[in-house]
Coordinates of C-alpha atoms in Angstrom, one line a residue:
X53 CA 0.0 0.0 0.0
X54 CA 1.6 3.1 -0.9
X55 CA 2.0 5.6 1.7
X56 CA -0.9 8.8 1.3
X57 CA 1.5 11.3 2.8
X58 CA 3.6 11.1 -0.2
X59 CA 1.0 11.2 -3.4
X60 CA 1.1 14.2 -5.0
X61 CA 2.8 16.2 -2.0
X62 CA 5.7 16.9 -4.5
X63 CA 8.8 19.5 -3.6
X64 CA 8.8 22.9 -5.1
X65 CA 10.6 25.9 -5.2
X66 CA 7.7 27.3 -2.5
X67 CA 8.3 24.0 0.1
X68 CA 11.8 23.2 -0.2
X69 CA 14.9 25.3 -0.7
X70 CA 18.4 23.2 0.2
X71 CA 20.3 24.5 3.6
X72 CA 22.8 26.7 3.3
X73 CA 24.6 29.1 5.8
X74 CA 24.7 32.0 3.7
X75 CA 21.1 32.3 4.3
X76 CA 22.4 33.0 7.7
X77 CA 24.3 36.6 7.0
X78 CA 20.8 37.7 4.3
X79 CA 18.7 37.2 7.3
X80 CA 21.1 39.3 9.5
X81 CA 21.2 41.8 6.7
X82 CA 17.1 41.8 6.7
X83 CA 16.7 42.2 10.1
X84 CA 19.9 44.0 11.7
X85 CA 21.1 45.8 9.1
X86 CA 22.8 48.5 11.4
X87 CA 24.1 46.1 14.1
X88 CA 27.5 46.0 14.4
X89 CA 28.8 42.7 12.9
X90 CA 32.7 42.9 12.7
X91 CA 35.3 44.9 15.3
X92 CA 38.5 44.9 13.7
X93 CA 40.9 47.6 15.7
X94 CA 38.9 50.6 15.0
X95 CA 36.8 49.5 12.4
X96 CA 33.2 48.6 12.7
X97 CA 31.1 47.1 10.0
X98 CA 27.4 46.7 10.1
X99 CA 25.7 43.5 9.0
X100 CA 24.4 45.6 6.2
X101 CA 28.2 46.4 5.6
X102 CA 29.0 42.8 6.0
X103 CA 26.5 41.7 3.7
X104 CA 27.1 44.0 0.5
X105 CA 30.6 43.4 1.0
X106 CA 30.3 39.6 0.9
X107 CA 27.8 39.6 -2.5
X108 CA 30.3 42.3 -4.1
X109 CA 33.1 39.4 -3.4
X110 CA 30.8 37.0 -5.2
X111 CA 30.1 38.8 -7.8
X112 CA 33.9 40.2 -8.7
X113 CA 35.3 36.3 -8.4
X114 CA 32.2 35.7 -10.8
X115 CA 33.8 38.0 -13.5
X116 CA 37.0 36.3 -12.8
X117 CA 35.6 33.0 -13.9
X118 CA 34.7 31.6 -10.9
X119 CA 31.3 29.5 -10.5
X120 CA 30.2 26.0 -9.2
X121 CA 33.3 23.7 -8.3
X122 CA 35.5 26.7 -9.0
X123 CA 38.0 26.2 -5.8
X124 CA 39.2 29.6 -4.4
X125 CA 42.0 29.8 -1.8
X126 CA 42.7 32.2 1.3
X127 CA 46.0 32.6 2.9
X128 CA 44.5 34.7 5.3
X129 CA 44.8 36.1 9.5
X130 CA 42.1 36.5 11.5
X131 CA 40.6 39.3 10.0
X132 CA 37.8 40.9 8.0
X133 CA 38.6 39.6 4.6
X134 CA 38.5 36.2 6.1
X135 CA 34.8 36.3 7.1
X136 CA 33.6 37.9 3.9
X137 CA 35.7 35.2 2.2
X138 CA 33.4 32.5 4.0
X139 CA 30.3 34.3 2.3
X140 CA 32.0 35.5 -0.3
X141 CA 33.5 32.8 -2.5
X142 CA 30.4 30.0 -2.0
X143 CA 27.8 32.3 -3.1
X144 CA 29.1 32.5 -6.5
X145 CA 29.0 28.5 -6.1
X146 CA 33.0 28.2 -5.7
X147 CA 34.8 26.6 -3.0
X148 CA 36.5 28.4 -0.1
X149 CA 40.2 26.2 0.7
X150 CA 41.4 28.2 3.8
X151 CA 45.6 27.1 4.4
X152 CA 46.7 27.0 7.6
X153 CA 49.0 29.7 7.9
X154 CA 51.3 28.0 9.7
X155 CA 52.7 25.6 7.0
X156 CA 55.6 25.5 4.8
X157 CA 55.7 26.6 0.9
X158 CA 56.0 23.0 0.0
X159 CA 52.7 22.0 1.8
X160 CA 51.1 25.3 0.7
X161 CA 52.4 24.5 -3.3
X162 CA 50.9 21.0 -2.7
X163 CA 47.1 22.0 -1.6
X164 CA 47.1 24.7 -4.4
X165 CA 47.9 22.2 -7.1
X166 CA 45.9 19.5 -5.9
X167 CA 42.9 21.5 -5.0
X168 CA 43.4 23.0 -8.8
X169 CA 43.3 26.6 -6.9
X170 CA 42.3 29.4 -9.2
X171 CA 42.4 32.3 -6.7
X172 CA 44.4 33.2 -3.8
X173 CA 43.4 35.8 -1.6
X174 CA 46.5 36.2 0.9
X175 CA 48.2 39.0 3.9
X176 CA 50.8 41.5 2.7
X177 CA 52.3 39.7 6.1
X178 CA 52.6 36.3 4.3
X179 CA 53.6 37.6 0.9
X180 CA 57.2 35.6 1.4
X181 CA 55.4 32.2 2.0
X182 CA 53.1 32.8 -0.8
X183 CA 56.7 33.8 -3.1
X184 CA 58.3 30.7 -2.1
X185 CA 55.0 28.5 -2.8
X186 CA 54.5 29.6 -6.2
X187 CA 57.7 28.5 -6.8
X188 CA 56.8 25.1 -6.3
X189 CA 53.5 25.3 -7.8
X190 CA 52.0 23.9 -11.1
X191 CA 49.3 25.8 -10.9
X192 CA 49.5 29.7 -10.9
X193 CA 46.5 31.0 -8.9
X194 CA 45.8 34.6 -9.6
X195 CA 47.0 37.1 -6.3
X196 CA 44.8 38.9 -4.4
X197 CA 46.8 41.2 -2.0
X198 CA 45.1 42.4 1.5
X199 CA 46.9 45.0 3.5
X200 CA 45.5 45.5 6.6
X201 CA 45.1 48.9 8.0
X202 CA 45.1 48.3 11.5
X203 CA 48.2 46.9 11.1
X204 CA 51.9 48.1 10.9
X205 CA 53.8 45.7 8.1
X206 CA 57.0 48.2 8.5
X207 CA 59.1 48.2 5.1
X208 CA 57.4 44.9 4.3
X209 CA 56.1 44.6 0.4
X210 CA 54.9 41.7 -1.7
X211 CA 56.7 43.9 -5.0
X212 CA 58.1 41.0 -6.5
X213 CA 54.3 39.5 -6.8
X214 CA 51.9 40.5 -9.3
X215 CA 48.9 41.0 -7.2
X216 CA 45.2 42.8 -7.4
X217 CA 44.7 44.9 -4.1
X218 CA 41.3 43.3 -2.1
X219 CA 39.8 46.6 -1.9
X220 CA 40.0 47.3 -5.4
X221 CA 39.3 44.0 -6.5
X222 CA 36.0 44.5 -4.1
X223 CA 35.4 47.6 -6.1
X224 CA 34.9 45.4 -9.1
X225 CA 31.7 43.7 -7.7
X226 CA 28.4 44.4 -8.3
X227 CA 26.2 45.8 -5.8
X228 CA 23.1 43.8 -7.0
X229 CA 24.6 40.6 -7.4
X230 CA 22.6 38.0 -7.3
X231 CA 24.1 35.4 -5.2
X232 CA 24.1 31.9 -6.2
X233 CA 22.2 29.1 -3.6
X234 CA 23.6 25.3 -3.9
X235 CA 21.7 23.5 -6.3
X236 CA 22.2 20.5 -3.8
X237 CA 22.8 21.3 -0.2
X238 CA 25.1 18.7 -0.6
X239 CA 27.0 20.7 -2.8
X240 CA 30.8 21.3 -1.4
X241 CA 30.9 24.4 0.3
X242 CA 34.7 23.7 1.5
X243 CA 37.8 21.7 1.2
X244 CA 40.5 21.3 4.1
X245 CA 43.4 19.8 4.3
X246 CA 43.9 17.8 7.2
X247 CA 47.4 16.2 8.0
X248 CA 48.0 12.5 6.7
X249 CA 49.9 9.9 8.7
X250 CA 51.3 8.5 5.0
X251 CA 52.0 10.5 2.0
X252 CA 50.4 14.0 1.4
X253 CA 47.8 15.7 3.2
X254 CA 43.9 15.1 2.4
X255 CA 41.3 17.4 1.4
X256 CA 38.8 17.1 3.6
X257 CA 35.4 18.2 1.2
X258 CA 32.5 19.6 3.5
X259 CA 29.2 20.2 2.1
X260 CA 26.4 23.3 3.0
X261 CA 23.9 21.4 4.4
X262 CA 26.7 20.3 7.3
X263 CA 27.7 23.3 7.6
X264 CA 24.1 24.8 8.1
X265 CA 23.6 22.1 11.0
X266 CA 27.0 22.4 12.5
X267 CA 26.8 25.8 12.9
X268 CA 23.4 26.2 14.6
X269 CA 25.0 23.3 16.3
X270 CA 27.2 25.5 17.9
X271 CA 24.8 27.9 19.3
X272 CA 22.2 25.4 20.5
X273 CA 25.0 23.4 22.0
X274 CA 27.0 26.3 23.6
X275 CA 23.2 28.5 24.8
X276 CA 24.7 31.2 22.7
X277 CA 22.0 34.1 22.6
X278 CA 21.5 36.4 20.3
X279 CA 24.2 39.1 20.0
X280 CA 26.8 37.1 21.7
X281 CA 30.2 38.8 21.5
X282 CA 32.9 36.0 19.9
X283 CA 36.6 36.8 20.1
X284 CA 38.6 35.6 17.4
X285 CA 41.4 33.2 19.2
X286 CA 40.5 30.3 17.1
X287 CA 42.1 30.9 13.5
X288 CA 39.7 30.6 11.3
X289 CA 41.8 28.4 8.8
X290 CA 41.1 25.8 11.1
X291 CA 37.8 23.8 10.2
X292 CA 36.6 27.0 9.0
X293 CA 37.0 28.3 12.3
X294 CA 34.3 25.7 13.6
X295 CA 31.9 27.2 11.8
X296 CA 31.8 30.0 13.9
X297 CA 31.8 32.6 10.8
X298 CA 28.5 30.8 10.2
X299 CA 27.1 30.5 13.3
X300 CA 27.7 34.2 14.4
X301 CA 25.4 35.5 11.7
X302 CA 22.7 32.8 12.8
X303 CA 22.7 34.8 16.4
X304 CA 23.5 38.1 14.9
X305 CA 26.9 38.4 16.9
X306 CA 29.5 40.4 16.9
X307 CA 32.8 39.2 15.4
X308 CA 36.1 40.8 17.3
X309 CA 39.1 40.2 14.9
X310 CA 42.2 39.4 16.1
X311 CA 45.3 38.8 13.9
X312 CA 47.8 37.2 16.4
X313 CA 47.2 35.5 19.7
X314 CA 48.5 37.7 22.4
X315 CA 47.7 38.0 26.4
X316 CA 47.0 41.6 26.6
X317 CA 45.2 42.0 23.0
X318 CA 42.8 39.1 24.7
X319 CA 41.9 40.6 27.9
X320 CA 42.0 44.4 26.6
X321 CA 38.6 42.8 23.7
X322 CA 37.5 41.1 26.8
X323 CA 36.9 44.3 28.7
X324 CA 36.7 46.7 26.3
X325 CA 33.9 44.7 23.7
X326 CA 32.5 42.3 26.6
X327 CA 33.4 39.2 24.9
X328 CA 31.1 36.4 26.0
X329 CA 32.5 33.5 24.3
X330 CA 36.3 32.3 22.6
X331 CA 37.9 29.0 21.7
X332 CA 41.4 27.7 21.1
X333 CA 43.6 24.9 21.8
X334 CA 45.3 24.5 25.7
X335 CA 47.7 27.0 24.7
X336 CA 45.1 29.8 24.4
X337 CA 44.4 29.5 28.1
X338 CA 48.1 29.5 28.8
X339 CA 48.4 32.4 27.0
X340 CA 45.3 34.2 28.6
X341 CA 47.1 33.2 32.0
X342 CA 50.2 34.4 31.3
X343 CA 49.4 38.1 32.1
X344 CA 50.3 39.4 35.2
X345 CA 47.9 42.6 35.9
X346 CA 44.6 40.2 35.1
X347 CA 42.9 42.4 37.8
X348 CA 43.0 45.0 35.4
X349 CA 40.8 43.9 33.1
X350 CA 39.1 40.8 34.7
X351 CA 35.3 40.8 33.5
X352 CA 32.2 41.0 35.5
X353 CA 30.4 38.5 33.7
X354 CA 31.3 34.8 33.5
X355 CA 33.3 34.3 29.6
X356 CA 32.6 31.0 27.9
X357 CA 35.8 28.8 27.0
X358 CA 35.4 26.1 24.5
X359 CA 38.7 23.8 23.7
X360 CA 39.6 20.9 22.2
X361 CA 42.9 18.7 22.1
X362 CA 44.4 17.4 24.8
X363 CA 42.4 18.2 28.3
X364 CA 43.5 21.0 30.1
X365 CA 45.5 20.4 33.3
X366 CA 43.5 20.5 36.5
X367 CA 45.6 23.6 37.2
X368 CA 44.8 25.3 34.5
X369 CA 41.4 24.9 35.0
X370 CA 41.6 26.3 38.6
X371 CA 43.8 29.0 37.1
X372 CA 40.7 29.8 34.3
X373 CA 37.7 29.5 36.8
X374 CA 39.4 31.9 38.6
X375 CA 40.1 34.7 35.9
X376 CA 36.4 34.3 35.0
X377 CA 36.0 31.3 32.5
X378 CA 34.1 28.8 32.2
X379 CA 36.1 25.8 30.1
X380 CA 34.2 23.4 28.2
X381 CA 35.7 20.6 26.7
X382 CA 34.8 19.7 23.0
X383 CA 36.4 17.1 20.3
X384 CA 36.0 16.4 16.6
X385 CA 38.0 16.4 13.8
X386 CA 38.3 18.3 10.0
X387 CA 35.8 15.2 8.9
X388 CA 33.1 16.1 11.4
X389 CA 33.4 20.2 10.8
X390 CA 35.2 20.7 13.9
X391 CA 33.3 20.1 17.0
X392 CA 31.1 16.8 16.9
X393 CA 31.5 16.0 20.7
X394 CA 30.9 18.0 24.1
X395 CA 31.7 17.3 27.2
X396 CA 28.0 18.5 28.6
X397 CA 28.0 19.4 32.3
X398 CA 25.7 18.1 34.9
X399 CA 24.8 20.6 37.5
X400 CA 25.2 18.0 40.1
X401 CA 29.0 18.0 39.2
X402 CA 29.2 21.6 40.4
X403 CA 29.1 20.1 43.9
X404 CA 32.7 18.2 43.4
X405 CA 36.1 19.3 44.0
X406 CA 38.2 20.3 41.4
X407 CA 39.9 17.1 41.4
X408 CA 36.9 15.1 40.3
X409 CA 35.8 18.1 38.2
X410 CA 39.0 17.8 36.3
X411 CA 38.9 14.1 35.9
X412 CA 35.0 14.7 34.5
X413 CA 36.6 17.6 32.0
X414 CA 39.2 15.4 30.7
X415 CA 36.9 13.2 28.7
X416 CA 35.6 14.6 25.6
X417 CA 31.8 13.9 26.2
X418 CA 28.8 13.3 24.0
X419 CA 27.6 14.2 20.0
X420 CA 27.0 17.3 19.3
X421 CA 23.2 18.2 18.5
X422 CA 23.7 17.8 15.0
X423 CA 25.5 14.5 15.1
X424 CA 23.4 11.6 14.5
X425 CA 25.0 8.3 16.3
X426 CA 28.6 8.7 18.0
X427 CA 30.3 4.9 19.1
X428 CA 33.1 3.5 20.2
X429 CA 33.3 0.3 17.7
X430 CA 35.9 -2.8 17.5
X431 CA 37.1 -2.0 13.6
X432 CA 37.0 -5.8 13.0
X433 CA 33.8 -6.9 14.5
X434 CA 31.8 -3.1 14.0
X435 CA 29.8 -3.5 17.4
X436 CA 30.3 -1.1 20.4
X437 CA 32.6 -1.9 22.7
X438 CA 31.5 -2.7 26.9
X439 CA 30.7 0.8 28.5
X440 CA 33.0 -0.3 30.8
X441 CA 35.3 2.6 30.6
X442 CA 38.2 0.2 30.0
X443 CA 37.8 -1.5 26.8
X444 CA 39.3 0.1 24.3
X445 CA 38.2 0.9 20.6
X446 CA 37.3 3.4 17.7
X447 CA 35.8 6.6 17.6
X448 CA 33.3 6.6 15.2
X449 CA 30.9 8.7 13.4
X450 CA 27.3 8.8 11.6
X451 CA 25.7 11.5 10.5
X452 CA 25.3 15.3 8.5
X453 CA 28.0 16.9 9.9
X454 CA 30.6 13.9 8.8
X455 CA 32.3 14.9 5.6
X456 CA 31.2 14.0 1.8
X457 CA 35.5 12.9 1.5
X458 CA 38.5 13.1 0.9
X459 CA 38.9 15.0 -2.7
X460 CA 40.5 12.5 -5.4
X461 CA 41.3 9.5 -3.0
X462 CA 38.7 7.0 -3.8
X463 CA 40.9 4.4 -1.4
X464 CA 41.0 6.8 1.5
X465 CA 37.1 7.3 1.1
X466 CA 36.6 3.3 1.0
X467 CA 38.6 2.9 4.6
X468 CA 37.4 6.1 6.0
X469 CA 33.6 4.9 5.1
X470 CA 33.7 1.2 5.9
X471 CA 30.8 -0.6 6.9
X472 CA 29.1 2.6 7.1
X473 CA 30.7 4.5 9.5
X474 CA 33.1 7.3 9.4
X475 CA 36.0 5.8 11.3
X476 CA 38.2 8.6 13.0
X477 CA 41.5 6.8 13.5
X478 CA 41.2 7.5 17.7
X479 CA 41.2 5.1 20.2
X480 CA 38.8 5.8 22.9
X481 CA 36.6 4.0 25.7
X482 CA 33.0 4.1 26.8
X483 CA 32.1 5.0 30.0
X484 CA 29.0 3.6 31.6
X485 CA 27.2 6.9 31.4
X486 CA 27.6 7.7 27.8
X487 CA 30.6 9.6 27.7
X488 CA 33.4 8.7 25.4
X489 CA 37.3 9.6 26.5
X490 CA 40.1 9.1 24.3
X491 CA 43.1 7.0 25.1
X492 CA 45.7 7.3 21.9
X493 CA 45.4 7.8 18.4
X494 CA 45.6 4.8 16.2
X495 CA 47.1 7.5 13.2
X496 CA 49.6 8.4 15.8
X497 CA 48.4 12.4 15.2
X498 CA 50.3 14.6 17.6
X499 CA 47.6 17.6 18.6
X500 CA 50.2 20.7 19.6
X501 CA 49.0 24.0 20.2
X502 CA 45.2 22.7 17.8
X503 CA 47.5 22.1 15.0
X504 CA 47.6 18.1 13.6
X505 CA 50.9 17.0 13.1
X506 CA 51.8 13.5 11.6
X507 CA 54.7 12.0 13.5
X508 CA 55.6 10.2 10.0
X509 CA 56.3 13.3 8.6
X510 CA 58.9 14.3 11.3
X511 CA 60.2 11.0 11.4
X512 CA 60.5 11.1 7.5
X513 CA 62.4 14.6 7.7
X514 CA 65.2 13.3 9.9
X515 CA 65.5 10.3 8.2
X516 CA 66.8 12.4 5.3
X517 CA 69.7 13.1 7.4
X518 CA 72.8 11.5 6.4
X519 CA 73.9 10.2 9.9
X520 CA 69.9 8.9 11.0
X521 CA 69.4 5.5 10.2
X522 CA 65.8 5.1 12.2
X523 CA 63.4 7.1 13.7
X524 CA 59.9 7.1 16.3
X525 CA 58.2 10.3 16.9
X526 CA 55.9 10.1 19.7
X527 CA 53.8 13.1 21.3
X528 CA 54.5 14.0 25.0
X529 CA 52.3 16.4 27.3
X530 CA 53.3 19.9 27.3
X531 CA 51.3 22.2 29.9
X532 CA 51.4 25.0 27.2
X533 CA 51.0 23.4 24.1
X534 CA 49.5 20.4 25.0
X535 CA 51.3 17.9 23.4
X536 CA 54.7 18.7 21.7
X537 CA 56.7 15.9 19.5
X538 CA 59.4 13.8 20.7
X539 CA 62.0 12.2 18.7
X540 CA 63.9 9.2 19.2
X541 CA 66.5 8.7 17.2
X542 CA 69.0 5.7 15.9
X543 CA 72.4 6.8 14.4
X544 CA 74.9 5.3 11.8
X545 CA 77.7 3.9 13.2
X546 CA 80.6 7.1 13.7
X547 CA 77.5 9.4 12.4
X548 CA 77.7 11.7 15.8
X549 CA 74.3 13.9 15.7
X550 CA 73.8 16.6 18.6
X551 CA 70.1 17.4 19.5
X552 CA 71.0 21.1 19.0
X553 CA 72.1 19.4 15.3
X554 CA 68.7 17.4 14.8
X555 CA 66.6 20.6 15.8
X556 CA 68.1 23.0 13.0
X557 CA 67.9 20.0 10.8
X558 CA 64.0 19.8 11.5
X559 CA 63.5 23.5 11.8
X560 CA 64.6 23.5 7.6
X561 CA 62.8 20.5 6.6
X562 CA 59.2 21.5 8.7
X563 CA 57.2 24.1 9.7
X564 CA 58.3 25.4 13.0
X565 CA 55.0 23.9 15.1
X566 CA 56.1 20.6 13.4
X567 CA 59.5 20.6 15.1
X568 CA 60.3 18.3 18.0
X569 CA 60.8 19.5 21.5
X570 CA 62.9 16.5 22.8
X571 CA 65.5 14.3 21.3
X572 CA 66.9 11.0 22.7
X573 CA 69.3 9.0 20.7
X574 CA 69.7 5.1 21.1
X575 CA 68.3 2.3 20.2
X576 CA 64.2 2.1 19.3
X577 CA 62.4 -1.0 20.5
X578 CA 61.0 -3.2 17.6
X579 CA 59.0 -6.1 17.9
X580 CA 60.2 -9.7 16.3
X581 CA 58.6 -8.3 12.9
X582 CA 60.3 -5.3 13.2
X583 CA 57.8 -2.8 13.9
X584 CA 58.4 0.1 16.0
X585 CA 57.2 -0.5 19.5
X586 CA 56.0 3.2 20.2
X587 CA 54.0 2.3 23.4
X588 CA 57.2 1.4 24.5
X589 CA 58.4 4.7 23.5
X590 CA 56.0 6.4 25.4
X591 CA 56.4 4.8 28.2
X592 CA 60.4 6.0 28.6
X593 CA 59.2 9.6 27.4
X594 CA 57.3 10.0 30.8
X595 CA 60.4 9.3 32.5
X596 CA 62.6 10.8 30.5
X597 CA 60.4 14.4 30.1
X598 CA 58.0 13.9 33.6
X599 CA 55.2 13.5 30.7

């Protein structure tokens, strides 16, 4: 019998329109059109501001070619440009590819090529990185120069690069553009690289209709209300800045910019714009704690804290509760958006000591709102493991906020979707009330400072040296970064290597966040196969570093 609910109830243009977050920042524009949307220094732009802006993007990448699967790249800081680049460049139906401003040309040269980048909208502050990629490239993306005028760049130039100024370029845009919706909300909306334990990085390809849910996600999840204040301590290239450039517009909140990561830029925003909510790895909170007049600027409301990574030390969150945060512990992953996990609170827990508190905030929690099933599976068998809190297994995803894949790796796709899960590569347990913890990473990821590192990619850089013959790069805590690589390394026989030695030797093979902290040279533990025997490893680190 067929079902009556579905005979000629068709969907039309008047019932159905696919989810997108751009509908977010027209709303804002309806509604608020004089409410302040963006802080930058001494700037202030409306949501009306913010709005025009973004469509005139649209419309001037539109006369540079750029339409549906079109993928347009940002080498950009925390700052103006990079919000209307989140409106901006999917409204004329391209891709945004934000890069991680941390990396090095060679990594930079790889995601343009791959990624076929057309465009590149980069900081007069980055111009050398952006010299040195192009270089390497294939690919010659046209430049887009922004020089930010709250800030002082010194002699600094980019005169050896032919670049388009943003603000002319802007110019070009139509005011009456007409901005394109997805014809799918399945439609990519993004692609981000996340780091790969093998061979190059993977473009991570997120869709609007995840990015719809994920960032209303965040509000519902977080009780953000409507004009919230968001500080911008989270870089934005990261997982689109958790879809926090969405989700702001959703609540009609106010965006502070800030380009670099500083104590006294963070508290002066906190009292001066009464910032109500930030994010950021550990080592934003030891940064916030790090200034000595806090009393100067400490707020009178209660500011809400949202990290991921490793778990905070219990002094740290002493040290935060005191200064006037509230730390919330989140996890997820460049497949799942960012945030797909919270460690919700019970208000019955308020009543603990900090002790218990701490060891309740180190697990990373329960999905997110918009996360449909979250387990801890055996890979082999694909059933939950006991929520005993003891057995181990793997993280593992269902849902609309889990990635569409990994661009052009059909293999990758087939392991990362088998038996019809996501499957994050994290080890975790169960515990009886729900709540997942993690326990190791299976992709042996280091997390330092928010940033992914692959330990295979260290340990391939010193292996390159002429007097390494083996290497095993494990992560170790760090109270300010979180976790911070470690390197163990084997020599050649009368191949003497100082750690002073193997540090400048990383430092011109990686990016700097990618170098190791510690260096210990001897023989690694292998098992009768001869695999590397990292638990091992990390078991001699905590004795070796006190981690």
């Amino acid at each position: 019998m067929s079902n009556p609910y579905n005979q000629d109830l068709d969907q039309n243009p008047a019932n159905y329109q696919p989810l997108t977050p751009l509908s977010f920042l027209e709303r804002a524009a309806d509604v608020f059109p004089e409410f302040t949307a963006i802080i930058h220094g001494n700037l202030r732009r409306s949501y009306g501001e913010f709005y025009l802006r973004s469509k005139k993007l649209a419309s001037a990448l539109s006369q540079k070619g750029m339409t549906r699967g079109s993928t347009v790249s940002t080498l950009l800081l925390n700052t103006p440009p990079m919000l209307e680049a989140h409106y901006g460049i999917p409204m004329c139906g391209a891709v945004i590819h934000a890069i991680n401003t941390r990396l090095d040309p060679a990594t930079i040269a790889f995601q343009l090529d791959h990624a076929n980048s057309q465009i590149l909208f980069f900081d007069r502050e980055l111009s050398s990185v952006v010299a040195e990629a192009l270089q390497l490239c294939e690919s010659k993306p046209s430049l887009i120069e922004y020089v930010d005028s709250e800030y002082d760049y010194g002699s600094m130039t980019s005169s050896d690069l032919e670049v388009v100024d943003y603000e002319i370029f802007l110019e070009k845009g139509d005011d009456s553009y007409q901005w394109l919706m997805p014809e799918n909300e399945w439609d990519a909306i993004s692609v981000g690289y996340t780091s790969g334990t093998t061979g190059d990085p993977k473009g991570v390809v997120s869709h609007h209709r995840g990015a719809y849910l994920l960032a209303q996600g965040n509000a519902m999840v977080a009780s953000m209300p409507k004009h919230s204040v968001y500080l911008w301590t989270l870089p934005m290239f990261h997982c689109n800045g958790w879809c926090f450039p969405w989700t702001m517009s959703a609540i009609i909140g106010t965006h502070v910019c800030l380009r670099q990561v500083r104590a006294e830029p963070i508290w002066e925003s906190i009292k001066t714009h009464k910032i109500s909510h930030l994010c950021g790895a550990p080592i934003v909170m030891s940064v916030i704690l790090s200034l000595e007049n806090q009393q100067d600027y400490k707020p009178s409301h209660q500011v809400q804290f949202f990290t991921a990574a490793a778990p905070p030390p219990e002094s740290v969150l002493k040290q935060m509760q005191k200064a006037g945060f509230l730390v919330t512990h989140l996890y997820g992953l460049t497949e799942t958006y960012g945030p797909a996990v919270i460690n919700e609170w019970h208000q019955e827990w308020d009543s603990l000591d900090i002790t218990n508190q701490a060891s309740l905030k180190a697990r990373q929690g329960v999905r997110y709102l918009p996360l449909e099933h979250l387990s801890v599976m055996d890979p082999d068998t694909m059933k939950s493991v006991p929520a005993d809190g003891r057995t181990i297994g793997e993280v593992m995803f269902q849902g609309n906020i889990v990635m569409k894949g990994y661009l052009k790796n059909k293999t990758a796709n087939q392991k990362a979707f088998a038996g019809g899960w996501f499957h994050s590569g994290d080890l975790a347990v169960l515990h009886p009330d729900g709540y997942i913890q993690l326990k190791d990473r299976s992709k042996d990821i280091i997390i330092s400072g928010g940033e992914n590192i692959s330990s295979i990619e260290i340990e391939e850089a010193l292996l390159k040296n002429d007097c390494v013959s083996a290497a095993a790069v494990i992560a170790v805590v760090d109270e300010k970064w979180g976790e911070v690589p470690c390197a163990f390394v084997e020599l050649k026989p009368h191949k003497p290597l100082s750690d002073i030695q193997a540090k400048q030797w990383c430092k011109d093979n990686l990016a700097s966040f990618k170098v190791p902290k510690y260096y210990f040279f001897e023989d690694i533990p292998r098992t009768s196969t001869g695999k590397i025997q990292k638990y091992v490893l990390r078991d001699k680190a905590k004795n070796l570093v006190g981690a």
